[in-house]
Amino acid sequence: MSTEIDGVITEPKAPVEPLRLLAEDADDLQIISAALQDAILRPVDIVWEKSARTLTIAFSRFCWECGGTRVMCAMQFGDVLAVKSRRLSRNPDASLELLALDFIPTETPGGKVILMFAGGGDLRIDVECLDAVVTDISERWPARVAPTHLDGPDLDAPKRDEGNAA
């Protein structure tokens, strides 16, 4: 979900360095997940080079750290053993919105990296070890819309007693 950005977006006074992140464990991957939340990609932007054991994905990343801008970035996983998708569009130009990444350890140091997308689809990457790099690869540009996250149900709200409803 997104909302229109009001007014003109001004560039930050100090230049913002391109994002460069490395993940070698689940905690590192959570930092990458936060940075890539609401990134947009197309299935054609996902490239698995089986013989090189790498998976590379290009994203249009919303820059939460500078607000109101987007930038192209690339993420590459090394030591990839297998890649599987579930409920993702096969249309190469479909738009996918990344919600989060997670790492599920298996036999140390291996595991499964799960990329979760809006609409319930996901991409599972089986890795011999977690080795992921993210870097910005373009100049920033003004975003037309800012991602928004609707609040879910208030889990702390008192529950209504169905038998005594007013």
PDB file of C-alpha atoms in Angstrom:
ATOM      1  CA  MET A   1       0.000   0.000   0.000  1.00  0.00           C
ATOM      2  CA  SER A   2       1.262   3.508  -0.680  1.00  0.00           C
ATOM      3  CA  THR A   3       0.231   7.128  -0.355  1.00  0.00           C
ATOM      4  CA  GLU A   4       0.938  10.166  -2.491  1.00  0.00           C
ATOM      5  CA  ILE A   5       3.824  12.256  -1.226  1.00  0.00           C
ATOM      6  CA  ASP A   6       2.710  15.834  -0.594  1.00  0.00           C
ATOM      7  CA  GLY A   7       4.816  18.753  -1.723  1.00  0.00           C
ATOM      8  CA  VAL A   8       8.230  18.837  -3.266  1.00  0.00           C
ATOM      9  CA  ILE A   9      10.876  16.543  -1.879  1.00  0.00           C
ATOM     10  CA  THR A  10      14.100  18.308  -1.107  1.00  0.00           C
ATOM     11  CA  GLU A  11      17.455  16.635  -1.290  1.00  0.00           C
ATOM     12  CA  PRO A  12      19.273  16.148   2.016  1.00  0.00           C
ATOM     13  CA  LYS A  13      21.754  18.915   2.837  1.00  0.00           C
ATOM     14  CA  ALA A  14      24.657  16.474   3.178  1.00  0.00           C
ATOM     15  CA  PRO A  15      25.198  13.868   0.470  1.00  0.00           C
ATOM     16  CA  VAL A  16      23.934  10.441   1.452  1.00  0.00           C
ATOM     17  CA  GLU A  17      26.403   7.628   0.926  1.00  0.00           C
ATOM     18  CA  PRO A  18      25.165   4.638  -1.076  1.00  0.00           C
ATOM     19  CA  LEU A  19      23.937   1.783   1.076  1.00  0.00           C
ATOM     20  CA  ARG A  20      26.310  -1.189   1.314  1.00  0.00           C
ATOM     21  CA  LEU A  21      25.411  -4.087   3.608  1.00  0.00           C
ATOM     22  CA  LEU A  22      26.744  -7.606   4.198  1.00  0.00           C
ATOM     23  CA  ALA A  23      24.861 -10.458   5.883  1.00  0.00           C
ATOM     24  CA  GLU A  24      26.634 -13.489   7.297  1.00  0.00           C
ATOM     25  CA  ASP A  25      24.083 -14.407   9.978  1.00  0.00           C
ATOM     26  CA  ALA A  26      20.378 -14.048  10.776  1.00  0.00           C
ATOM     27  CA  ASP A  27      20.890 -10.773  12.682  1.00  0.00           C
ATOM     28  CA  ASP A  28      22.701  -9.218   9.715  1.00  0.00           C
ATOM     29  CA  LEU A  29      19.890 -10.359   7.411  1.00  0.00           C
ATOM     30  CA  GLN A  30      17.297  -8.598   9.596  1.00  0.00           C
ATOM     31  CA  ILE A  31      19.140  -5.308   9.012  1.00  0.00           C
ATOM     32  CA  ILE A  32      18.998  -5.938   5.260  1.00  0.00           C
ATOM     33  CA  SER A  33      15.321  -6.850   5.594  1.00  0.00           C
ATOM     34  CA  ALA A  34      14.574  -3.483   7.215  1.00  0.00           C
ATOM     35  CA  ALA A  35      16.506  -1.621   4.508  1.00  0.00           C
ATOM     36  CA  LEU A  36      14.681  -3.463   1.708  1.00  0.00           C
ATOM     37  CA  GLN A  37      11.183  -3.296   3.178  1.00  0.00           C
ATOM     38  CA  ASP A  38       8.787  -2.132   0.441  1.00  0.00           C
ATOM     39  CA  ALA A  39      11.361  -2.583  -2.332  1.00  0.00           C
ATOM     40  CA  ILE A  40       9.790  -3.207  -5.739  1.00  0.00           C
ATOM     41  CA  LEU A  41      11.019  -5.659  -8.350  1.00  0.00           C
ATOM     42  CA  ARG A  42       9.846  -7.735 -11.284  1.00  0.00           C
ATOM     43  CA  PRO A  43      10.359 -11.494 -11.688  1.00  0.00           C
ATOM     44  CA  VAL A  44      12.702 -10.717 -14.610  1.00  0.00           C
ATOM     45  CA  ASP A  45      14.964  -8.917 -12.064  1.00  0.00           C
ATOM     46  CA  ILE A  46      15.705 -12.232 -10.305  1.00  0.00           C
ATOM     47  CA  VAL A  47      18.699 -14.018 -11.867  1.00  0.00           C
ATOM     48  CA  TRP A  48      19.932 -17.398 -10.619  1.00  0.00           C
ATOM     49  CA  GLU A  49      23.282 -18.445 -12.042  1.00  0.00           C
ATOM     50  CA  LYS A  50      23.189 -22.101 -11.047  1.00  0.00           C
ATOM     51  CA  SER A  51      26.733 -22.935 -12.176  1.00  0.00           C
ATOM     52  CA  ALA A  52      28.151 -19.914 -10.300  1.00  0.00           C
ATOM     53  CA  ARG A  53      25.891 -20.655  -7.285  1.00  0.00           C
ATOM     54  CA  THR A  54      24.733 -17.033  -7.097  1.00  0.00           C
ATOM     55  CA  LEU A  55      21.333 -15.374  -7.038  1.00  0.00           C
ATOM     56  CA  THR A  56      21.159 -11.684  -7.929  1.00  0.00           C
ATOM     57  CA  ILE A  57      18.080  -9.490  -7.532  1.00  0.00           C
ATOM     58  CA  ALA A  58      17.662  -5.862  -8.654  1.00  0.00           C
ATOM     59  CA  PHE A  59      15.231  -3.704  -6.653  1.00  0.00           C
ATOM     60  CA  SER A  60      13.807  -0.204  -6.614  1.00  0.00           C
ATOM     61  CA  ARG A  61      14.372   0.499  -2.916  1.00  0.00           C
ATOM     62  CA  PHE A  62      12.444   3.121  -0.950  1.00  0.00           C
ATOM     63  CA  CYS A  63      15.084   5.050   1.006  1.00  0.00           C
ATOM     64  CA  TRP A  64      13.702   5.072   4.523  1.00  0.00           C
ATOM     65  CA  GLU A  65      16.960   6.626   5.726  1.00  0.00           C
ATOM     66  CA  CYS A  66      16.520   9.761   3.570  1.00  0.00           C
ATOM     67  CA  GLY A  67      12.761   9.673   3.070  1.00  0.00           C
ATOM     68  CA  GLY A  68      10.873  10.437  -0.092  1.00  0.00           C
ATOM     69  CA  THR A  69      13.371   8.958  -2.539  1.00  0.00           C
ATOM     70  CA  ARG A  70      14.015   5.675  -4.300  1.00  0.00           C
ATOM     71  CA  VAL A  71      17.231   4.119  -5.575  1.00  0.00           C
ATOM     72  CA  MET A  72      18.099   1.037  -7.607  1.00  0.00           C
ATOM     73  CA  CYS A  73      19.966  -1.518  -5.551  1.00  0.00           C
ATOM     74  CA  ALA A  74      21.189  -5.047  -6.070  1.00  0.00           C
ATOM     75  CA  MET A  75      21.325  -7.959  -3.657  1.00  0.00           C
ATOM     76  CA  GLN A  76      23.461 -11.001  -4.324  1.00  0.00           C
ATOM     77  CA  PHE A  77      23.500 -14.303  -2.474  1.00  0.00           C
ATOM     78  CA  GLY A  78      26.498 -16.605  -2.748  1.00  0.00           C
ATOM     79  CA  ASP A  79      26.723 -20.356  -2.108  1.00  0.00           C
ATOM     80  CA  VAL A  80      23.168 -20.903  -3.427  1.00  0.00           C
ATOM     81  CA  LEU A  81      22.138 -24.555  -3.675  1.00  0.00           C
ATOM     82  CA  ALA A  82      18.513 -24.178  -4.837  1.00  0.00           C
ATOM     83  CA  VAL A  83      15.857 -21.529  -5.507  1.00  0.00           C
ATOM     84  CA  LYS A  84      12.113 -22.143  -5.280  1.00  0.00           C
ATOM     85  CA  SER A  85       9.158 -19.791  -5.598  1.00  0.00           C
ATOM     86  CA  ARG A  86       5.634 -20.117  -4.300  1.00  0.00           C
ATOM     87  CA  ARG A  87       2.645 -18.033  -5.460  1.00  0.00           C
ATOM     88  CA  LEU A  88       4.804 -15.508  -7.349  1.00  0.00           C
ATOM     89  CA  SER A  89       3.678 -14.235 -10.731  1.00  0.00           C
ATOM     90  CA  ARG A  90       5.355 -15.885 -13.726  1.00  0.00           C
ATOM     91  CA  ASN A  91       4.742 -12.733 -15.770  1.00  0.00           C
ATOM     92  CA  PRO A  92       8.283 -11.309 -16.141  1.00  0.00           C
ATOM     93  CA  ASP A  93       7.009  -7.722 -15.892  1.00  0.00           C
ATOM     94  CA  ALA A  94       4.652  -8.176 -12.925  1.00  0.00           C
ATOM     95  CA  SER A  95       5.332  -5.894  -9.975  1.00  0.00           C
ATOM     96  CA  LEU A  96       6.372  -7.565  -6.715  1.00  0.00           C
ATOM     97  CA  GLU A  97       6.650  -5.746  -3.374  1.00  0.00           C
ATOM     98  CA  LEU A  98       9.114  -7.167  -0.853  1.00  0.00           C
ATOM     99  CA  LEU A  99       7.844  -7.245   2.716  1.00  0.00           C
ATOM    100  CA  ALA A 100      10.651  -8.980   4.607  1.00  0.00           C
ATOM    101  CA  LEU A 101      13.520 -11.462   4.550  1.00  0.00           C
ATOM    102  CA  ASP A 102      14.119 -14.232   7.061  1.00  0.00           C
ATOM    103  CA  PHE A 103      16.776 -16.890   7.634  1.00  0.00           C
ATOM    104  CA  ILE A 104      15.879 -20.378   8.823  1.00  0.00           C
ATOM    105  CA  PRO A 105      19.015 -22.293   9.867  1.00  0.00           C
ATOM    106  CA  THR A 106      19.375 -25.925   8.853  1.00  0.00           C
ATOM    107  CA  GLU A 107      22.657 -27.822   9.110  1.00  0.00           C
ATOM    108  CA  THR A 108      25.241 -25.243  10.273  1.00  0.00           C
ATOM    109  CA  PRO A 109      26.210 -22.990   8.559  1.00  0.00           C
ATOM    110  CA  GLY A 110      23.497 -23.581   5.956  1.00  0.00           C
ATOM    111  CA  GLY A 111      19.880 -22.619   5.866  1.00  0.00           C
ATOM    112  CA  LYS A 112      17.001 -21.183   3.919  1.00  0.00           C
ATOM    113  CA  VAL A 113      16.558 -17.497   3.129  1.00  0.00           C
ATOM    114  CA  ILE A 114      12.893 -16.625   2.675  1.00  0.00           C
ATOM    115  CA  LEU A 115      11.868 -13.468   0.793  1.00  0.00           C
ATOM    116  CA  MET A 116       8.226 -12.677   1.601  1.00  0.00           C
ATOM    117  CA  PHE A 117       6.160 -10.591  -0.809  1.00  0.00           C
ATOM    118  CA  ALA A 118       2.858  -8.716  -0.609  1.00  0.00           C
ATOM    119  CA  GLY A 119       0.029 -10.984  -1.677  1.00  0.00           C
ATOM    120  CA  GLY A 120       1.452 -14.018   0.123  1.00  0.00           C
ATOM    121  CA  GLY A 121       4.096 -15.184  -2.359  1.00  0.00           C
ATOM    122  CA  ASP A 122       7.618 -16.065  -1.354  1.00  0.00           C
ATOM    123  CA  LEU A 123      11.012 -17.019  -2.725  1.00  0.00           C
ATOM    124  CA  ARG A 124      13.065 -19.656  -0.890  1.00  0.00           C
ATOM    125  CA  ILE A 125      16.822 -19.703  -1.343  1.00  0.00           C
ATOM    126  CA  ASP A 126      18.675 -22.738   0.015  1.00  0.00           C
ATOM    127  CA  VAL A 127      22.220 -21.687   0.911  1.00  0.00           C
ATOM    128  CA  GLU A 128      25.308 -23.613   1.976  1.00  0.00           C
ATOM    129  CA  CYS A 129      26.064 -20.633   4.233  1.00  0.00           C
ATOM    130  CA  LEU A 130      24.553 -17.173   4.537  1.00  0.00           C
ATOM    131  CA  ASP A 131      26.508 -14.810   2.299  1.00  0.00           C
ATOM    132  CA  ALA A 132      24.449 -11.834   1.091  1.00  0.00           C
ATOM    133  CA  VAL A 133      25.503  -8.393  -0.124  1.00  0.00           C
ATOM    134  CA  VAL A 134      23.270  -5.383  -0.845  1.00  0.00           C
ATOM    135  CA  THR A 135      24.458  -2.193  -2.511  1.00  0.00           C
ATOM    136  CA  ASP A 136      22.853   0.851  -4.093  1.00  0.00           C
ATOM    137  CA  ILE A 137      23.683   1.028  -7.807  1.00  0.00           C
ATOM    138  CA  SER A 138      22.094   4.283  -8.984  1.00  0.00           C
ATOM    139  CA  GLU A 139      21.474   7.877  -8.030  1.00  0.00           C
ATOM    140  CA  ARG A 140      18.387   8.558  -5.935  1.00  0.00           C
ATOM    141  CA  TRP A 141      15.240  10.000  -7.504  1.00  0.00           C
ATOM    142  CA  PRO A 142      12.073  11.474  -5.953  1.00  0.00           C
ATOM    143  CA  ALA A 143       9.499   8.832  -5.103  1.00  0.00           C
ATOM    144  CA  ARG A 144       5.982   9.405  -6.424  1.00  0.00           C
ATOM    145  CA  VAL A 145       4.406   7.573  -3.497  1.00  0.00           C
ATOM    146  CA  ALA A 146       5.531   6.556  -0.035  1.00  0.00           C
ATOM    147  CA  PRO A 147       4.785   3.075   1.281  1.00  0.00           C
ATOM    148  CA  THR A 148       2.284   2.907   4.133  1.00  0.00           C
ATOM    149  CA  HIS A 149       1.513   0.103   6.500  1.00  0.00           C
ATOM    150  CA  LEU A 150      -2.008  -0.206   7.776  1.00  0.00           C
ATOM    151  CA  ASP A 151      -2.270  -1.132  11.419  1.00  0.00           C
ATOM    152  CA  GLY A 152      -3.617  -4.588  12.116  1.00  0.00           C
ATOM    153  CA  PRO A 153      -6.170  -5.393  14.790  1.00  0.00           C
ATOM    154  CA  ASP A 154      -5.457  -3.982  18.241  1.00  0.00           C
ATOM    155  CA  LEU A 155      -4.418  -7.125  20.100  1.00  0.00           C
ATOM    156  CA  ASP A 156      -4.438  -5.266  23.432  1.00  0.00           C
ATOM    157  CA  ALA A 157      -8.045  -4.095  23.074  1.00  0.00           C
ATOM    158  CA  PRO A 158     -10.511  -5.633  25.531  1.00  0.00           C
ATOM    159  CA  LYS A 159     -12.413  -8.532  24.042  1.00  0.00           C
ATOM    160  CA  ARG A 160     -16.204  -8.244  23.756  1.00  0.00           C
ATOM    161  CA  ASP A 161     -18.157 -10.888  25.551  1.00  0.00           C
ATOM    162  CA  GLU A 162     -20.390 -12.138  22.759  1.00  0.00           C
ATOM    163  CA  GLY A 163     -23.076 -13.247  25.241  1.00  0.00           C
ATOM    164  CA  ASN A 164     -23.248  -9.806  26.877  1.00  0.00           C
ATOM    165  CA  ALA A 165     -22.893  -7.599  23.796  1.00  0.00           C
ATOM    166  CA  ALA A 166     -24.633  -4.267  24.205  1.00  0.00           C
TER     167      ALA A 166
END
